[in-house]
Amino acid sequence: MTIKRTFLLTIGVISFGLGSVGTILPILPTTPFLLLAGYCFAHSSSRFHGWLKNTKVYNFYVADYAKTKAIPRRKKWQILSNIYILMGISVWAAPLTIIKAIIVGLMAFLTIMLFWVIPDQPS
């Protein structure tokens, strides 16, 4: 096994782990980590790449975008509701006002990205 392949596999596994944890913790961005894992696995191991594409996390957060560079509006609302619920809990629990403001700003950024930057997938 080459150093490059080992490096990509390691980064892919770490990225998948962080992306999976990001489904629960609102501070970690799920989709970018899963996209990075997909890239790393695609360039290092067809077995891991196939496994990733069959996970529920990948299929919910990334599969539509990876195939079409767009996300269906219904799925955007599902993703956004998860973001708002989990980040809302973080805003409520955060002890410092600056942390609350950062989280609210991140929520606004993610909303803008989902609805004004990433195109809607045609029905």
CSV table of N, CA and C in Angstrom, one decimal:
chain,number,residue,atom,x,y,z
A,1,MET,N,0.8,-1.2,0.0
A,1,MET,CA,0.0,0.0,0.0
A,1,MET,C,0.9,1.2,0.0
A,2,THR,N,0.6,2.2,-0.9
A,2,THR,CA,1.4,3.4,-1.0
A,2,THR,C,1.1,4.4,0.1
A,3,ILE,N,2.0,5.3,0.3
A,3,ILE,CA,1.8,6.3,1.3
A,3,ILE,C,0.6,7.2,1.0
A,4,LYS,N,0.5,7.5,-0.3
A,4,LYS,CA,-0.6,8.4,-0.7
A,4,LYS,C,-2.0,7.7,-0.4
A,5,ARG,N,-2.0,6.4,-0.8
A,5,ARG,CA,-3.3,5.6,-0.6
A,5,ARG,C,-3.6,5.5,0.9
A,6,THR,N,-2.6,5.3,1.7
A,6,THR,CA,-2.8,5.2,3.2
A,6,THR,C,-3.2,6.5,3.7
A,7,PHE,N,-2.6,7.6,3.3
A,7,PHE,CA,-3.0,8.9,3.7
A,7,PHE,C,-4.5,9.2,3.3
A,8,LEU,N,-4.8,9.0,2.1
A,8,LEU,CA,-6.2,9.2,1.7
A,8,LEU,C,-7.2,8.4,2.4
A,9,LEU,N,-6.9,7.1,2.7
A,9,LEU,CA,-7.8,6.3,3.4
A,9,LEU,C,-8.0,6.8,4.9
A,10,THR,N,-6.9,7.2,5.5
A,10,THR,CA,-6.9,7.8,6.8
A,10,THR,C,-7.8,9.0,6.9
A,11,ILE,N,-7.5,9.9,5.9
A,11,ILE,CA,-8.3,11.2,5.9
A,11,ILE,C,-9.8,10.9,5.6
A,12,GLY,N,-10.0,9.9,4.8
A,12,GLY,CA,-11.4,9.5,4.5
A,12,GLY,C,-12.1,8.9,5.7
A,13,VAL,N,-11.5,8.1,6.4
A,13,VAL,CA,-12.1,7.5,7.6
A,13,VAL,C,-12.3,8.6,8.7
A,14,ILE,N,-11.4,9.5,8.9
A,14,ILE,CA,-11.5,10.6,9.8
A,14,ILE,C,-12.7,11.5,9.4
A,15,SER,N,-12.7,11.8,8.1
A,15,SER,CA,-13.7,12.7,7.6
A,15,SER,C,-15.1,12.1,7.7
A,16,PHE,N,-15.2,10.8,7.4
A,16,PHE,CA,-16.5,10.1,7.6
A,16,PHE,C,-16.9,10.1,9.1
A,17,GLY,N,-16.0,9.9,10.0
A,17,GLY,CA,-16.3,9.9,11.4
A,17,GLY,C,-16.8,11.3,11.8
A,18,LEU,N,-16.1,12.3,11.4
A,18,LEU,CA,-16.5,13.7,11.8
A,18,LEU,C,-17.8,14.0,11.2
A,19,GLY,N,-18.1,13.6,9.9
A,19,GLY,CA,-19.3,13.9,9.3
A,19,GLY,C,-20.5,13.1,10.0
A,20,SER,N,-20.2,11.9,10.4
A,20,SER,CA,-21.2,11.2,11.1
A,20,SER,C,-21.6,11.8,12.5
A,21,VAL,N,-20.5,12.3,13.2
A,21,VAL,CA,-20.7,12.9,14.5
A,21,VAL,C,-21.5,14.3,14.2
A,22,GLY,N,-21.2,14.9,13.1
A,22,GLY,CA,-21.9,16.1,12.7
A,22,GLY,C,-23.4,16.0,12.5
A,23,THR,N,-23.9,14.8,12.3
A,23,THR,CA,-25.3,14.6,12.2
A,23,THR,C,-26.0,14.9,13.6
A,24,ILE,N,-25.2,14.7,14.6
A,24,ILE,CA,-25.7,14.9,16.0
A,24,ILE,C,-25.3,16.3,16.6
A,25,LEU,N,-24.0,16.6,16.4
A,25,LEU,CA,-23.4,17.8,16.9
A,25,LEU,C,-23.5,18.9,15.9
A,26,PRO,N,-24.2,20.0,16.1
A,26,PRO,CA,-24.4,21.0,15.1
A,26,PRO,C,-23.2,21.8,14.8
A,27,ILE,N,-22.2,21.8,15.5
A,27,ILE,CA,-21.0,22.5,15.3
A,27,ILE,C,-20.2,21.9,14.1
A,28,LEU,N,-20.2,20.6,13.9
A,28,LEU,CA,-19.5,20.0,12.8
A,28,LEU,C,-20.4,19.9,11.6
A,29,PRO,N,-19.8,20.4,10.4
A,29,PRO,CA,-20.6,20.4,9.2
A,29,PRO,C,-20.5,19.0,8.6
A,30,THR,N,-21.7,18.3,8.5
A,30,THR,CA,-21.8,17.0,8.0
A,30,THR,C,-21.4,16.8,6.5
A,31,THR,N,-22.0,17.6,5.7
A,31,THR,CA,-21.9,17.5,4.2
A,31,THR,C,-20.4,17.6,3.7
A,32,PRO,N,-19.7,18.7,4.1
A,32,PRO,CA,-18.3,18.8,3.6
A,32,PRO,C,-17.4,17.7,4.0
A,33,PHE,N,-17.6,17.2,5.2
A,33,PHE,CA,-16.8,16.0,5.7
A,33,PHE,C,-17.1,14.8,4.9
A,34,LEU,N,-18.4,14.6,4.5
A,34,LEU,CA,-18.8,13.4,3.7
A,34,LEU,C,-18.3,13.5,2.3
A,35,LEU,N,-18.3,14.8,1.8
A,35,LEU,CA,-17.8,15.0,0.4
A,35,LEU,C,-16.3,14.7,0.4
A,36,LEU,N,-15.6,15.1,1.4
A,36,LEU,CA,-14.1,14.9,1.5
A,36,LEU,C,-13.9,13.4,1.6
A,37,ALA,N,-14.7,12.7,2.4
A,37,ALA,CA,-14.5,11.2,2.6
A,37,ALA,C,-14.7,10.6,1.2
A,38,GLY,N,-15.8,11.0,0.5
A,38,GLY,CA,-16.0,10.5,-0.8
A,38,GLY,C,-14.9,10.7,-1.8
A,39,TYR,N,-14.3,11.8,-1.8
A,39,TYR,CA,-13.1,12.1,-2.6
A,39,TYR,C,-12.0,11.2,-2.3
A,40,CYS,N,-11.7,11.2,-1.0
A,40,CYS,CA,-10.5,10.4,-0.5
A,40,CYS,C,-10.7,8.9,-0.8
A,41,PHE,N,-11.9,8.4,-0.6
A,41,PHE,CA,-12.2,6.9,-0.9
A,41,PHE,C,-12.2,6.7,-2.4
A,42,ALA,N,-12.7,7.6,-3.2
A,42,ALA,CA,-12.7,7.4,-4.6
A,42,ALA,C,-11.3,7.4,-5.2
A,43,HIS,N,-10.3,8.0,-4.6
A,43,HIS,CA,-9.0,8.1,-5.0
A,43,HIS,C,-8.1,7.1,-4.3
A,44,SER,N,-8.6,6.2,-3.4
A,44,SER,CA,-7.8,5.3,-2.7
A,44,SER,C,-8.3,3.9,-2.6
A,45,SER,N,-9.6,3.7,-2.5
A,45,SER,CA,-10.2,2.4,-2.4
A,45,SER,C,-11.6,2.3,-2.9
A,46,SER,N,-11.7,1.5,-3.9
A,46,SER,CA,-13.1,1.3,-4.5
A,46,SER,C,-14.0,0.6,-3.5
A,47,ARG,N,-13.4,-0.3,-2.6
A,47,ARG,CA,-14.2,-1.0,-1.6
A,47,ARG,C,-14.8,0.0,-0.6
A,48,PHE,N,-14.0,0.9,-0.1
A,48,PHE,CA,-14.5,1.9,0.8
A,48,PHE,C,-15.4,2.9,0.2
A,49,HIS,N,-15.1,3.3,-1.1
A,49,HIS,CA,-16.0,4.2,-1.8
A,49,HIS,C,-17.4,3.6,-2.0
A,50,GLY,N,-17.4,2.3,-2.4
A,50,GLY,CA,-18.7,1.6,-2.5
A,50,GLY,C,-19.5,1.5,-1.2
A,51,TRP,N,-18.7,1.3,-0.1
A,51,TRP,CA,-19.3,1.2,1.2
A,51,TRP,C,-19.9,2.6,1.6
A,52,LEU,N,-19.1,3.6,1.4
A,52,LEU,CA,-19.6,5.0,1.7
A,52,LEU,C,-20.9,5.3,1.0
A,53,LYS,N,-21.0,5.0,-0.3
A,53,LYS,CA,-22.2,5.3,-1.1
A,53,LYS,C,-23.4,4.5,-0.6
A,54,ASN,N,-23.2,3.5,0.1
A,54,ASN,CA,-24.3,2.7,0.6
A,54,ASN,C,-24.7,3.0,2.1
A,55,THR,N,-24.0,4.0,2.7
A,55,THR,CA,-24.4,4.3,4.1
A,55,THR,C,-25.6,5.3,4.1
A,56,LYS,N,-26.4,5.2,5.1
A,56,LYS,CA,-27.6,6.1,5.2
A,56,LYS,C,-27.2,7.5,5.3
A,57,VAL,N,-26.1,7.8,6.0
A,57,VAL,CA,-25.7,9.2,6.2
A,57,VAL,C,-25.3,9.8,4.9
A,58,TYR,N,-24.6,9.1,4.1
A,58,TYR,CA,-24.2,9.6,2.8
A,58,TYR,C,-25.4,9.8,1.9
A,59,ASN,N,-26.3,8.8,1.9
A,59,ASN,CA,-27.5,8.9,1.0
A,59,ASN,C,-28.4,10.1,1.4
A,60,PHE,N,-28.5,10.4,2.7
A,60,PHE,CA,-29.3,11.5,3.1
A,60,PHE,C,-28.7,12.8,2.8
A,61,TYR,N,-27.4,13.0,3.1
A,61,TYR,CA,-26.8,14.3,3.1
A,61,TYR,C,-26.1,14.6,1.7
A,62,VAL,N,-25.6,13.6,1.0
A,62,VAL,CA,-24.7,13.9,-0.1
A,62,VAL,C,-25.1,13.4,-1.4
A,63,ALA,N,-25.8,12.2,-1.5
A,63,ALA,CA,-26.0,11.5,-2.7
A,63,ALA,C,-26.7,12.4,-3.8
A,64,ASP,N,-27.7,13.1,-3.5
A,64,ASP,CA,-28.4,13.9,-4.5
A,64,ASP,C,-27.4,15.0,-5.1
A,65,TYR,N,-26.7,15.7,-4.2
A,65,TYR,CA,-25.8,16.7,-4.6
A,65,TYR,C,-24.6,16.1,-5.4
A,66,ALA,N,-24.1,15.0,-5.0
A,66,ALA,CA,-23.0,14.4,-5.7
A,66,ALA,C,-23.4,13.9,-7.1
A,67,LYS,N,-24.6,13.5,-7.3
A,67,LYS,CA,-25.1,13.1,-8.6
A,67,LYS,C,-25.4,14.2,-9.6
A,68,THR,N,-26.1,15.2,-9.0
A,68,THR,CA,-26.7,16.3,-9.9
A,68,THR,C,-26.3,17.7,-9.6
A,69,LYS,N,-25.4,17.9,-8.6
A,69,LYS,CA,-25.0,19.2,-8.2
A,69,LYS,C,-26.2,20.1,-7.8
A,70,ALA,N,-27.3,19.4,-7.3
A,70,ALA,CA,-28.5,20.1,-6.8
A,70,ALA,C,-29.1,19.3,-5.8
A,71,ILE,N,-30.0,19.9,-5.0
A,71,ILE,CA,-30.7,19.2,-3.9
A,71,ILE,C,-32.2,19.4,-4.0
A,72,PRO,N,-33.0,18.4,-3.9
A,72,PRO,CA,-34.5,18.7,-4.0
A,72,PRO,C,-34.9,19.6,-2.8
A,73,ARG,N,-35.8,20.5,-3.1
A,73,ARG,CA,-36.3,21.5,-2.1
A,73,ARG,C,-36.8,20.8,-0.8
A,74,ARG,N,-37.5,19.7,-1.0
A,74,ARG,CA,-38.0,18.9,0.2
A,74,ARG,C,-36.9,18.5,1.1
A,75,LYS,N,-35.8,18.0,0.5
A,75,LYS,CA,-34.7,17.5,1.3
A,75,LYS,C,-34.0,18.7,1.9
A,76,LYS,N,-33.9,19.9,1.2
A,76,LYS,CA,-33.4,21.1,1.8
A,76,LYS,C,-34.1,21.4,3.1
A,77,TRP,N,-35.4,21.3,3.1
A,77,TRP,CA,-36.2,21.6,4.3
A,77,TRP,C,-35.9,20.6,5.4
A,78,GLN,N,-35.7,19.4,5.1
A,78,GLN,CA,-35.4,18.4,6.1
A,78,GLN,C,-34.1,18.7,6.7
A,79,ILE,N,-33.1,19.0,5.9
A,79,ILE,CA,-31.7,19.3,6.4
A,79,ILE,C,-31.8,20.5,7.2
A,80,LEU,N,-32.5,21.6,6.8
A,80,LEU,CA,-32.6,22.8,7.5
A,80,LEU,C,-33.3,22.6,8.8
A,81,SER,N,-34.3,21.8,8.9
A,81,SER,CA,-35.0,21.6,10.1
A,81,SER,C,-34.1,20.9,11.1
A,82,ASN,N,-33.3,19.9,10.7
A,82,ASN,CA,-32.3,19.3,11.5
A,82,ASN,C,-31.3,20.3,12.1
A,83,ILE,N,-30.8,21.1,11.2
A,83,ILE,CA,-29.9,22.2,11.6
A,83,ILE,C,-30.5,23.1,12.6
A,84,TYR,N,-31.7,23.5,12.4
A,84,TYR,CA,-32.3,24.5,13.3
A,84,TYR,C,-32.6,23.9,14.7
A,85,ILE,N,-33.0,22.6,14.7
A,85,ILE,CA,-33.3,21.9,16.0
A,85,ILE,C,-32.0,21.8,16.8
A,86,LEU,N,-31.0,21.2,16.1
A,86,LEU,CA,-29.8,20.9,16.8
A,86,LEU,C,-29.0,22.2,17.2
A,87,MET,N,-28.9,23.1,16.3
A,87,MET,CA,-28.2,24.4,16.6
A,87,MET,C,-29.1,25.2,17.6
A,88,GLY,N,-30.4,25.1,17.5
A,88,GLY,CA,-31.2,25.8,18.5
A,88,GLY,C,-30.9,25.4,19.9
A,89,ILE,N,-30.7,24.1,20.1
A,89,ILE,CA,-30.4,23.5,21.4
A,89,ILE,C,-29.0,24.1,21.8
A,90,SER,N,-28.1,24.2,20.9
A,90,SER,CA,-26.8,24.7,21.2
A,90,SER,C,-26.9,26.2,21.6
A,91,VAL,N,-27.7,27.0,20.9
A,91,VAL,CA,-27.9,28.4,21.2
A,91,VAL,C,-28.4,28.5,22.6
A,92,TRP,N,-29.4,27.7,22.9
A,92,TRP,CA,-30.0,27.7,24.3
A,92,TRP,C,-29.0,27.3,25.3
A,93,ALA,N,-28.1,26.3,25.0
A,93,ALA,CA,-27.2,25.8,26.0
A,93,ALA,C,-25.9,26.6,26.1
A,94,ALA,N,-25.6,27.3,25.1
A,94,ALA,CA,-24.3,28.0,25.1
A,94,ALA,C,-24.2,29.1,26.3
A,95,PRO,N,-23.1,29.1,27.0
A,95,PRO,CA,-23.1,30.0,28.2
A,95,PRO,C,-22.7,31.4,27.8
A,96,LEU,N,-22.0,31.6,26.7
A,96,LEU,CA,-21.5,32.9,26.3
A,96,LEU,C,-22.3,33.5,25.1
A,97,THR,N,-22.6,34.8,25.2
A,97,THR,CA,-23.4,35.4,24.2
A,97,THR,C,-22.7,35.4,22.8
A,98,ILE,N,-21.4,35.5,22.8
A,98,ILE,CA,-20.6,35.5,21.6
A,98,ILE,C,-20.7,34.1,20.9
A,99,ILE,N,-20.8,33.1,21.7
A,99,ILE,CA,-20.9,31.7,21.1
A,99,ILE,C,-22.3,31.6,20.5
A,100,LYS,N,-23.3,32.1,21.2
A,100,LYS,CA,-24.7,32.1,20.7
A,100,LYS,C,-24.8,32.9,19.3
A,101,ALA,N,-24.1,34.0,19.3
A,101,ALA,CA,-24.1,34.8,18.1
A,101,ALA,C,-23.4,34.1,16.9
A,102,ILE,N,-22.3,33.4,17.2
A,102,ILE,CA,-21.6,32.7,16.2
A,102,ILE,C,-22.5,31.5,15.6
A,103,ILE,N,-23.2,30.8,16.5
A,103,ILE,CA,-24.1,29.7,16.1
A,103,ILE,C,-25.2,30.3,15.2
A,104,VAL,N,-25.8,31.4,15.6
A,104,VAL,CA,-26.9,32.0,14.9
A,104,VAL,C,-26.4,32.4,13.5
A,105,GLY,N,-25.2,33.0,13.5
A,105,GLY,CA,-24.6,33.4,12.2
A,105,GLY,C,-24.4,32.2,11.3
A,106,LEU,N,-23.9,31.1,11.9
A,106,LEU,CA,-23.7,29.9,11.1
A,106,LEU,C,-25.0,29.3,10.6
A,107,MET,N,-26.1,29.4,11.4
A,107,MET,CA,-27.4,29.0,10.9
A,107,MET,C,-27.8,29.8,9.7
A,108,ALA,N,-27.6,31.1,9.8
A,108,ALA,CA,-28.0,32.0,8.7
A,108,ALA,C,-27.2,31.7,7.4
A,109,PHE,N,-25.9,31.5,7.6
A,109,PHE,CA,-25.0,31.1,6.5
A,109,PHE,C,-25.5,29.8,5.8
A,110,LEU,N,-25.8,28.8,6.6
A,110,LEU,CA,-26.2,27.5,6.1
A,110,LEU,C,-27.6,27.7,5.4
A,111,THR,N,-28.5,28.5,5.9
A,111,THR,CA,-29.7,28.7,5.2
A,111,THR,C,-29.5,29.4,3.9
A,112,ILE,N,-28.7,30.4,3.8
A,112,ILE,CA,-28.4,31.1,2.6
A,112,ILE,C,-27.7,30.1,1.6
A,113,MET,N,-26.8,29.3,2.0
A,113,MET,CA,-26.2,28.3,1.2
A,113,MET,C,-27.2,27.3,0.6
A,114,LEU,N,-28.1,26.8,1.4
A,114,LEU,CA,-29.0,25.8,1.0
A,114,LEU,C,-30.1,26.4,0.0
A,115,PHE,N,-30.6,27.6,0.3
A,115,PHE,CA,-31.7,28.1,-0.5
A,115,PHE,C,-31.3,29.1,-1.6
A,116,TRP,N,-30.1,29.7,-1.5
A,116,TRP,CA,-29.8,30.7,-2.6
A,116,TRP,C,-28.5,30.3,-3.3
A,117,VAL,N,-27.7,29.4,-2.9
A,117,VAL,CA,-26.5,29.0,-3.6
A,117,VAL,C,-26.6,27.7,-4.3
A,118,ILE,N,-27.0,26.7,-3.5
A,118,ILE,CA,-27.2,25.3,-4.1
A,118,ILE,C,-28.5,25.3,-4.8
A,119,PRO,N,-28.5,24.9,-6.1
A,119,PRO,CA,-29.7,24.9,-6.9
A,119,PRO,C,-30.7,23.8,-6.5
A,120,ASP,N,-32.0,24.1,-6.7
A,120,ASP,CA,-33.0,23.1,-6.5
A,120,ASP,C,-33.0,22.1,-7.6
A,121,GLN,N,-33.1,20.8,-7.2
A,121,GLN,CA,-33.2,19.7,-8.2
A,121,GLN,C,-34.5,19.8,-8.8
A,122,PRO,N,-34.6,19.8,-10.2
A,122,PRO,CA,-35.9,19.8,-10.9
A,122,PRO,C,-36.7,18.5,-10.5
A,123,SER,N,-38.0,18.7,-10.4
A,123,SER,CA,-38.9,17.6,-10.1
A,123,SER,C,-39.1,16.7,-11.2
